[in-house]
């Protein structure tokens, strides 16, 4: 179930006027959908601070099936959650692919106020804000959605945890604490049973940098183990906000490990970030079940946040004994596929037996009555009879 503003293909553009004592400025913000010479020249000649060296425009043709969390328009938020609640306290593993495209482009014309002449132009291609993987027990269920901008679509959802993939740096102020770094980064946030926020007061560990908004398809994995995993110690981080959730909660609800992997870290089994945490202490979940899904947002700068594939495994790992994702692409490349889902066939008597006279798949059972072979009835005997059988008729029947 998805929520948020629908995508549109219209170009968003607005202007800001400013003036300094020595220079007048005119700033224009629009979606960067121009390829070729102009986009290349931004990097080489007129790029300003914060410009991305790598970015892509979305396809002009129809895209393969994907979930678009936000369009390339300012101040939007979107969410999509699996309709049914999923088990999380005894461990889960989830993988997903995402792609960021169509960044906003900000160009500023600098003019000499004395002569009214254009002095120079600077441009920056850099969108915002990001997306997040979220589990929660909010009363709004799969309809839950948070704020736009820095809130990444999850700010305001109650009783949840968010793993955010943030593409915009939100600067801390006197009133707002923030853990953002000046790069694309991954971090984990929660306020326990209270409403989620994306600022530093809810950060459960440090932020780790990783390029994600470069237009490439990225794959991420979020793994929760109901025990401490020593091989992830080197990648673990913890903030003072995490301390109250680092404890056992009875038998079967011990301190666990939450690890986040991205791109090559998945195959190398090296998380970009890991924290020690007990989800049964952090969240108040009925029967240990939570809603799981994704949120995203844009602010004064924008970009498309697309989800291409999602795989969920509970009580185990998606890395072993799971369907081959390379064969079944879940429409991420094409409308057609060659691999099928695994089907469970019912057993004998319920449509799955291949034995004679029992029901088979997609067939009705044999309704002929069971009985002895006709060849064993009296009329069918042709050998082995008593030699004086002809005399054995009344009144000559032997005693």
Short mmCIF file of C-alpha atoms in Angstrom, two decimals:
data_model
loop_
_atom_site.label_atom_id
_atom_site.label_comp_id
_atom_site.label_asym_id
_atom_site.label_seq_id
_atom_site.Cartn_x
_atom_site.Cartn_y
_atom_site.Cartn_z
CA UNK A 1 0.00 0.00 0.00
CA UNK A 2 1.55 3.29 -1.05
CA UNK A 3 0.80 6.81 0.09
CA UNK A 4 1.93 10.24 -1.07
CA UNK A 5 1.58 12.56 -4.03
CA UNK A 6 1.45 10.90 -7.44
CA UNK A 7 4.25 11.46 -9.91
CA UNK A 8 3.94 13.95 -12.70
CA UNK A 9 6.11 14.76 -15.67
CA UNK A 10 5.72 18.53 -15.60
CA UNK A 11 8.82 20.57 -14.94
CA UNK A 12 8.94 22.45 -11.66
CA UNK A 13 10.72 25.80 -11.66
CA UNK A 14 10.81 28.82 -9.41
CA UNK A 15 12.96 31.91 -9.01
CA UNK A 16 14.55 33.73 -6.08
CA UNK A 17 15.82 37.31 -6.31
CA UNK A 18 18.52 38.75 -4.08
CA UNK A 19 20.88 41.69 -3.88
CA UNK A 20 24.21 42.37 -2.21
CA UNK A 21 26.12 45.61 -2.09
CA UNK A 22 28.38 44.60 -4.94
CA UNK A 23 26.24 42.11 -6.89
CA UNK A 24 22.65 41.31 -7.80
CA UNK A 25 21.58 37.66 -8.08
CA UNK A 26 18.77 35.77 -9.73
CA UNK A 27 18.41 32.12 -8.72
CA UNK A 28 16.41 29.55 -10.70
CA UNK A 29 15.65 26.04 -9.46
CA UNK A 30 14.36 23.40 -11.88
CA UNK A 31 14.61 19.68 -12.57
CA UNK A 32 17.80 18.83 -14.43
CA UNK A 33 16.54 16.99 -17.51
CA UNK A 34 18.99 18.37 -20.03
CA UNK A 35 21.65 15.98 -21.20
CA UNK A 36 24.74 16.54 -23.27
CA UNK A 37 26.85 19.69 -23.56
CA UNK A 38 25.09 21.88 -20.97
CA UNK A 39 25.08 19.29 -18.18
CA UNK A 40 28.70 18.40 -18.90
CA UNK A 41 29.73 22.06 -18.81
CA UNK A 42 28.34 22.51 -15.30
CA UNK A 43 31.00 20.21 -13.93
CA UNK A 44 33.85 21.74 -15.93
CA UNK A 45 33.17 25.48 -15.85
CA UNK A 46 30.34 26.85 -13.71
CA UNK A 47 29.68 24.33 -10.93
CA UNK A 48 29.35 25.75 -7.44
CA UNK A 49 29.84 24.24 -3.98
CA UNK A 50 27.79 21.06 -3.45
CA UNK A 51 27.52 20.06 -7.12
CA UNK A 52 27.35 16.32 -7.86
CA UNK A 53 29.84 14.96 -10.35
CA UNK A 54 27.64 11.93 -11.14
CA UNK A 55 23.90 12.03 -11.77
CA UNK A 56 21.39 10.76 -14.33
CA UNK A 57 18.09 11.81 -15.80
CA UNK A 58 15.17 9.40 -15.63
CA UNK A 59 14.25 7.52 -18.77
CA UNK A 60 12.01 9.29 -21.24
CA UNK A 61 10.56 5.93 -22.30
CA UNK A 62 8.39 3.79 -20.08
CA UNK A 63 10.35 2.43 -17.13
CA UNK A 64 10.32 -1.16 -15.96
CA UNK A 65 8.02 -1.78 -13.01
CA UNK A 66 9.12 0.14 -9.90
CA UNK A 67 7.69 1.89 -6.86
CA UNK A 68 8.22 5.67 -7.00
CA UNK A 69 8.32 7.00 -3.46
CA UNK A 70 8.60 10.64 -4.60
CA UNK A 71 8.50 12.50 -7.90
CA UNK A 72 10.92 15.26 -8.87
CA UNK A 73 8.90 18.02 -7.27
CA UNK A 74 9.57 20.04 -4.10
CA UNK A 75 8.26 19.25 -0.61
CA UNK A 76 6.67 15.83 -1.14
CA UNK A 77 6.65 12.64 0.91
CA UNK A 78 5.59 9.10 0.14
CA UNK A 79 5.41 5.70 1.79
CA UNK A 80 4.72 2.08 0.92
CA UNK A 81 4.24 -0.67 3.52
CA UNK A 82 3.42 -4.36 3.26
CA UNK A 83 -0.25 -4.76 4.16
CA UNK A 84 0.26 -7.57 6.69
CA UNK A 85 2.44 -7.30 9.78
CA UNK A 86 5.65 -9.34 9.71
CA UNK A 87 7.59 -11.12 12.50
CA UNK A 88 10.71 -9.17 13.50
CA UNK A 89 11.73 -9.97 17.08
CA UNK A 90 13.23 -13.40 16.32
CA UNK A 91 15.29 -12.06 13.45
CA UNK A 92 14.75 -10.99 9.86
CA UNK A 93 16.73 -10.27 6.71
CA UNK A 94 15.59 -7.98 3.91
CA UNK A 95 17.18 -6.86 0.63
CA UNK A 96 16.09 -4.13 -1.74
CA UNK A 97 17.30 -2.17 -4.75
CA UNK A 98 16.82 1.55 -5.29
CA UNK A 99 17.77 4.25 -7.79
CA UNK A 100 17.92 8.06 -7.55
CA UNK A 101 17.46 10.24 -10.65
CA UNK A 102 16.23 13.63 -11.92
CA UNK A 103 17.94 15.92 -9.42
CA UNK A 104 16.98 19.54 -9.06
CA UNK A 105 19.38 22.05 -10.62
CA UNK A 106 20.00 25.46 -9.07
CA UNK A 107 21.51 28.16 -11.29
CA UNK A 108 22.40 31.65 -10.05
CA UNK A 109 23.00 34.60 -12.39
CA UNK A 110 25.32 37.23 -10.88
CA UNK A 111 24.89 40.76 -12.28
CA UNK A 112 26.78 43.99 -11.77
CA UNK A 113 24.21 46.47 -10.36
CA UNK A 114 26.19 49.48 -11.53
CA UNK A 115 26.27 48.59 -15.20
CA UNK A 116 23.35 46.12 -15.37
CA UNK A 117 25.59 43.57 -17.01
CA UNK A 118 25.61 39.83 -16.46
CA UNK A 119 28.79 38.99 -14.60
CA UNK A 120 28.78 35.18 -14.34
CA UNK A 121 26.53 32.14 -13.72
CA UNK A 122 26.99 29.25 -11.33
CA UNK A 123 24.96 26.03 -11.31
CA UNK A 124 24.61 23.10 -8.94
CA UNK A 125 22.91 19.76 -9.59
CA UNK A 126 22.05 18.24 -6.23
CA UNK A 127 18.68 16.82 -5.17
CA UNK A 128 17.19 15.80 -1.85
CA UNK A 129 16.26 14.46 0.53
CA UNK A 130 16.38 10.64 0.70
CA UNK A 131 14.56 7.42 1.57
CA UNK A 132 14.33 5.04 4.52
CA UNK A 133 13.51 1.43 5.39
CA UNK A 134 11.05 1.50 8.29
CA UNK A 135 9.50 -1.03 10.68
CA UNK A 136 6.80 0.20 13.04
CA UNK A 137 3.74 -0.54 15.14
CA UNK A 138 1.92 2.74 14.52
CA UNK A 139 -1.88 2.67 14.87
CA UNK A 140 -2.20 3.93 11.28
CA UNK A 141 -0.76 0.64 10.07
CA UNK A 142 0.22 0.42 6.40
CA UNK A 143 -1.27 3.88 5.80
CA UNK A 144 1.40 5.55 7.96
CA UNK A 145 3.32 8.44 6.42
CA UNK A 146 5.56 11.12 7.88
CA UNK A 147 6.75 14.61 7.02
CA UNK A 148 8.60 15.84 3.95
CA UNK A 149 12.02 17.47 3.68
CA UNK A 150 14.44 16.45 6.42
CA UNK A 151 11.89 14.04 7.92
CA UNK A 152 12.41 11.65 4.95
CA UNK A 153 8.78 10.58 5.00
CA UNK A 154 9.04 8.78 8.35
CA UNK A 155 9.23 11.66 10.84
CA UNK A 156 6.08 11.47 12.96
CA UNK A 157 5.43 7.72 12.64
CA UNK A 158 5.14 6.27 16.15
CA UNK A 159 6.65 3.14 17.69
CA UNK A 160 9.15 2.55 14.92
CA UNK A 161 12.75 2.28 13.72
CA UNK A 162 14.15 3.78 10.51
CA UNK A 163 17.29 2.96 8.55
CA UNK A 164 17.75 6.10 6.49
CA UNK A 165 19.61 6.58 3.22
CA UNK A 166 20.05 10.35 3.31
CA UNK A 167 21.17 12.35 0.26
CA UNK A 168 20.97 15.86 1.69
CA UNK A 169 22.87 17.58 4.50
CA UNK A 170 20.59 19.25 7.04
CA UNK A 171 22.62 21.67 9.13
CA UNK A 172 22.14 21.69 12.90
CA UNK A 173 20.86 24.84 14.55
CA UNK A 174 20.30 26.15 18.06
CA UNK A 175 16.90 24.48 18.14
CA UNK A 176 17.64 21.30 16.15
CA UNK A 177 20.38 18.77 16.76
CA UNK A 178 21.50 16.92 13.67
CA UNK A 179 24.00 14.16 12.88
CA UNK A 180 24.10 14.73 9.09
CA UNK A 181 27.44 14.72 7.34
CA UNK A 182 28.22 16.48 4.06
CA UNK A 183 27.92 13.33 1.95
CA UNK A 184 25.31 10.72 1.12
CA UNK A 185 25.09 8.66 4.29
CA UNK A 186 23.39 5.81 6.14
CA UNK A 187 22.16 6.07 9.74
CA UNK A 188 19.68 4.41 12.13
CA UNK A 189 17.02 6.35 14.04
CA UNK A 190 14.38 5.63 16.68
CA UNK A 191 12.66 7.24 19.64
CA UNK A 192 11.38 3.94 20.95
CA UNK A 193 7.61 3.96 21.30
CA UNK A 194 7.40 7.72 20.65
CA UNK A 195 7.17 9.38 17.25
CA UNK A 196 10.17 9.03 14.96
CA UNK A 197 12.39 12.01 14.15
CA UNK A 198 15.33 12.27 11.78
CA UNK A 199 17.53 14.59 13.84
CA UNK A 200 20.45 13.79 16.11
CA UNK A 201 18.26 13.22 19.19
CA UNK A 202 17.01 9.95 17.68
CA UNK A 203 20.27 8.68 16.12
CA UNK A 204 21.23 5.29 17.57
CA UNK A 205 24.74 5.31 16.11
CA UNK A 206 27.04 7.25 13.86
CA UNK A 207 26.47 8.12 10.20
CA UNK A 208 28.47 6.32 7.50
CA UNK A 209 29.15 7.87 4.09
CA UNK A 210 28.38 6.09 0.82
CA UNK A 211 27.57 7.45 -2.68
CA UNK A 212 23.94 6.61 -3.41
CA UNK A 213 22.40 9.42 -5.49
CA UNK A 214 24.70 8.95 -8.49
CA UNK A 215 21.99 7.43 -10.68
CA UNK A 216 23.29 3.88 -10.36
CA UNK A 217 21.17 1.01 -9.07
CA UNK A 218 22.18 0.27 -5.49
CA UNK A 219 21.33 -2.79 -3.41
CA UNK A 220 21.00 -2.66 0.37
CA UNK A 221 20.42 -5.26 3.06
CA UNK A 222 19.11 -4.84 6.61
CA UNK A 223 19.77 -7.81 8.90
CA UNK A 224 18.52 -8.29 12.47
CA UNK A 225 19.91 -11.17 14.51
CA UNK A 226 18.40 -12.00 17.95
CA UNK A 227 21.93 -12.34 19.38
CA UNK A 228 25.22 -10.47 19.36
CA UNK A 229 27.28 -11.26 16.26
CA UNK A 230 31.03 -10.92 17.08
CA UNK A 231 32.16 -10.73 13.44
CA UNK A 232 30.44 -7.33 13.12
CA UNK A 233 32.15 -5.77 16.17
CA UNK A 234 34.54 -3.68 14.05
CA UNK A 235 31.63 -1.97 12.28
CA UNK A 236 29.51 -1.35 15.38
CA UNK A 237 28.56 2.10 16.56
CA UNK A 238 26.44 3.34 19.46
CA UNK A 239 25.19 6.68 20.73
CA UNK A 240 23.92 7.61 24.17
CA UNK A 241 20.39 7.33 22.76
CA UNK A 242 20.97 3.59 22.33
CA UNK A 243 22.00 2.72 25.89
CA UNK A 244 18.51 2.04 27.29
CA UNK A 245 17.82 -0.50 24.50
CA UNK A 246 21.04 -2.50 25.03
CA UNK A 247 19.72 -5.13 27.45
CA UNK A 248 18.04 -8.53 27.62
CA UNK A 249 14.27 -8.79 27.96
CA UNK A 250 13.84 -12.35 29.21
CA UNK A 251 14.41 -15.77 27.67
CA UNK A 252 14.20 -15.70 23.88
CA UNK A 253 14.41 -11.89 23.82
CA UNK A 254 18.10 -11.26 24.23
CA UNK A 255 20.24 -8.37 23.06
CA UNK A 256 20.59 -8.60 19.28
CA UNK A 257 22.48 -7.12 16.33
CA UNK A 258 21.11 -4.81 13.62
CA UNK A 259 23.45 -4.57 10.62
CA UNK A 260 23.12 -2.57 7.39
CA UNK A 261 24.96 -3.58 4.22
CA UNK A 262 25.15 -1.82 0.88
CA UNK A 263 26.51 -2.79 -2.54
CA UNK A 264 29.80 -4.74 -2.32
CA UNK A 265 29.49 -4.99 1.46
CA UNK A 266 26.74 -7.59 1.01
CA UNK A 267 28.96 -10.09 -0.79
CA UNK A 268 31.92 -9.31 1.47
CA UNK A 269 29.72 -9.66 4.60
CA UNK A 270 30.99 -6.28 5.82
CA UNK A 271 28.22 -3.96 7.09
CA UNK A 272 28.49 -0.22 6.55
CA UNK A 273 26.94 0.16 10.00
CA UNK A 274 25.90 -2.12 12.87
CA UNK A 275 24.47 -1.53 16.35
CA UNK A 276 23.74 -3.76 19.36
CA UNK A 277 20.01 -3.47 20.10
CA UNK A 278 17.04 -5.41 21.46
CA UNK A 279 13.95 -4.70 19.35
CA UNK A 280 11.67 -6.21 22.01
CA UNK A 281 12.82 -3.44 24.38
CA UNK A 282 12.80 -0.68 21.77
CA UNK A 283 9.31 -1.24 20.33
CA UNK A 284 5.92 -2.27 21.71
CA UNK A 285 4.78 -4.84 19.12
CA UNK A 286 1.71 -7.03 19.45
CA UNK A 287 2.83 -10.68 19.09
CA UNK A 288 6.22 -9.44 17.87
CA UNK A 289 4.76 -8.31 14.53
CA UNK A 290 5.49 -5.01 12.77
CA UNK A 291 4.66 -3.24 9.54
CA UNK A 292 7.64 -3.05 7.20
CA UNK A 293 8.21 -0.83 4.19
CA UNK A 294 9.76 2.34 2.84
CA UNK A 295 9.36 6.10 2.96
CA UNK A 296 10.93 8.98 1.04
CA UNK A 297 10.78 12.75 0.77
CA UNK A 298 11.92 15.87 -1.05
CA UNK A 299 12.30 19.43 0.24
CA UNK A 300 13.49 22.67 -1.34
CA UNK A 301 15.64 20.42 -3.53
CA UNK A 302 14.23 17.26 -5.09
CA UNK A 303 14.89 14.00 -6.91
CA UNK A 304 13.08 10.80 -7.84
CA UNK A 305 13.35 7.96 -5.28
CA UNK A 306 12.58 4.64 -6.96
CA UNK A 307 12.34 1.21 -5.34
CA UNK A 308 13.13 -1.53 -7.88
CA UNK A 309 13.06 -4.77 -5.89
CA UNK A 310 12.31 -5.96 -2.36
CA UNK A 311 12.88 -9.36 -0.76
CA UNK A 312 11.96 -10.27 2.84
CA UNK A 313 13.08 -13.34 4.83
CA UNK A 314 12.06 -13.93 8.44
CA UNK A 315 13.59 -16.42 10.87
CA UNK A 316 16.65 -16.78 8.68
CA UNK A 317 18.85 -15.26 6.01
CA UNK A 318 18.02 -14.23 2.45
CA UNK A 319 21.56 -15.24 1.52
CA UNK A 320 20.99 -19.01 1.66
CA UNK A 321 18.16 -21.25 0.54
CA UNK A 322 16.31 -18.41 -1.15
CA UNK A 323 15.13 -18.06 -4.77
CA UNK A 324 17.74 -16.87 -7.25
CA UNK A 325 17.02 -13.17 -7.64
CA UNK A 326 19.10 -13.03 -10.81
CA UNK A 327 16.63 -15.38 -12.52
CA UNK A 328 13.46 -13.82 -11.15
CA UNK A 329 13.93 -10.07 -11.46
CA UNK A 330 10.50 -9.04 -10.10
CA UNK A 331 9.99 -6.93 -13.25
CA UNK A 332 12.99 -4.72 -12.39
CA UNK A 333 14.28 -5.05 -15.96
CA UNK A 334 11.38 -6.30 -18.03
CA UNK A 335 7.68 -7.00 -18.01
CA UNK A 336 8.52 -10.64 -18.64
CA UNK A 337 10.49 -13.21 -16.68
CA UNK A 338 11.63 -16.80 -17.02
CA UNK A 339 11.79 -17.85 -13.39
CA UNK A 340 8.65 -18.65 -11.44
CA UNK A 341 7.75 -18.59 -7.78
CA UNK A 342 8.08 -21.81 -5.77
CA UNK A 343 4.77 -23.66 -5.38
CA UNK A 344 3.93 -26.13 -2.62
CA UNK A 345 1.96 -29.13 -3.95
CA UNK A 346 -0.56 -30.80 -1.64
CA UNK A 347 -0.03 -34.41 -0.64
CA UNK A 348 -1.81 -37.68 -1.35
CA UNK A 349 -5.58 -37.40 -1.50
CA UNK A 350 -5.47 -33.61 -1.90
CA UNK A 351 -4.44 -33.29 -5.51
CA UNK A 352 -0.73 -34.07 -5.24
CA UNK A 353 -0.36 -37.88 -5.44
CA UNK A 354 0.68 -39.67 -8.61
CA UNK A 355 -0.46 -43.10 -7.35
CA UNK A 356 -3.09 -45.01 -9.28
CA UNK A 357 -6.72 -44.44 -8.23
CA UNK A 358 -5.89 -41.44 -6.04
CA UNK A 359 -6.48 -37.80 -6.98
CA UNK A 360 -3.82 -36.08 -9.04
CA UNK A 361 -3.11 -32.39 -9.64
CA UNK A 362 -5.80 -30.63 -11.66
CA UNK A 363 -7.76 -33.89 -12.07
CA UNK A 364 -10.79 -35.60 -10.59
CA UNK A 365 -10.44 -38.96 -8.77
CA UNK A 366 -11.42 -42.23 -10.46
CA UNK A 367 -15.06 -42.87 -9.51
CA UNK A 368 -15.16 -46.53 -10.72
CA UNK A 369 -15.95 -48.90 -7.79
CA UNK A 370 -13.11 -51.05 -6.57
CA UNK A 371 -13.57 -54.87 -6.81
CA UNK A 372 -12.02 -58.19 -7.84
CA UNK A 373 -10.68 -58.69 -11.33
CA UNK A 374 -13.37 -60.08 -13.63
CA UNK A 375 -11.00 -62.88 -14.74
CA UNK A 376 -11.38 -64.55 -11.31
CA UNK A 377 -15.18 -64.93 -11.51
CA UNK A 378 -16.73 -68.40 -12.19
CA UNK A 379 -17.62 -67.60 -15.76
CA UNK A 380 -14.04 -66.80 -16.55
CA UNK A 381 -12.35 -70.05 -15.36
CA UNK A 382 -10.73 -71.93 -18.25
CA UNK A 383 -8.28 -74.22 -16.45
CA UNK A 384 -7.67 -75.93 -13.12
CA UNK A 385 -11.21 -77.34 -12.84
CA UNK A 386 -12.13 -80.73 -11.27
CA UNK A 387 -11.78 -83.48 -13.89
CA UNK A 388 -15.31 -84.83 -13.27
CA UNK A 389 -16.88 -81.40 -13.10
CA UNK A 390 -19.65 -82.24 -15.60
CA UNK A 391 -21.05 -84.82 -13.19
CA UNK A 392 -21.20 -82.33 -10.35
CA UNK A 393 -24.76 -81.16 -11.03
CA UNK A 394 -27.82 -82.19 -9.02
CA UNK A 395 -28.89 -84.84 -8.32
CA UNK A 396 -25.42 -86.36 -9.05
CA UNK A 397 -23.44 -83.93 -6.87
CA UNK A 398 -20.91 -85.73 -4.73
CA UNK A 399 -21.24 -85.56 -0.98
#
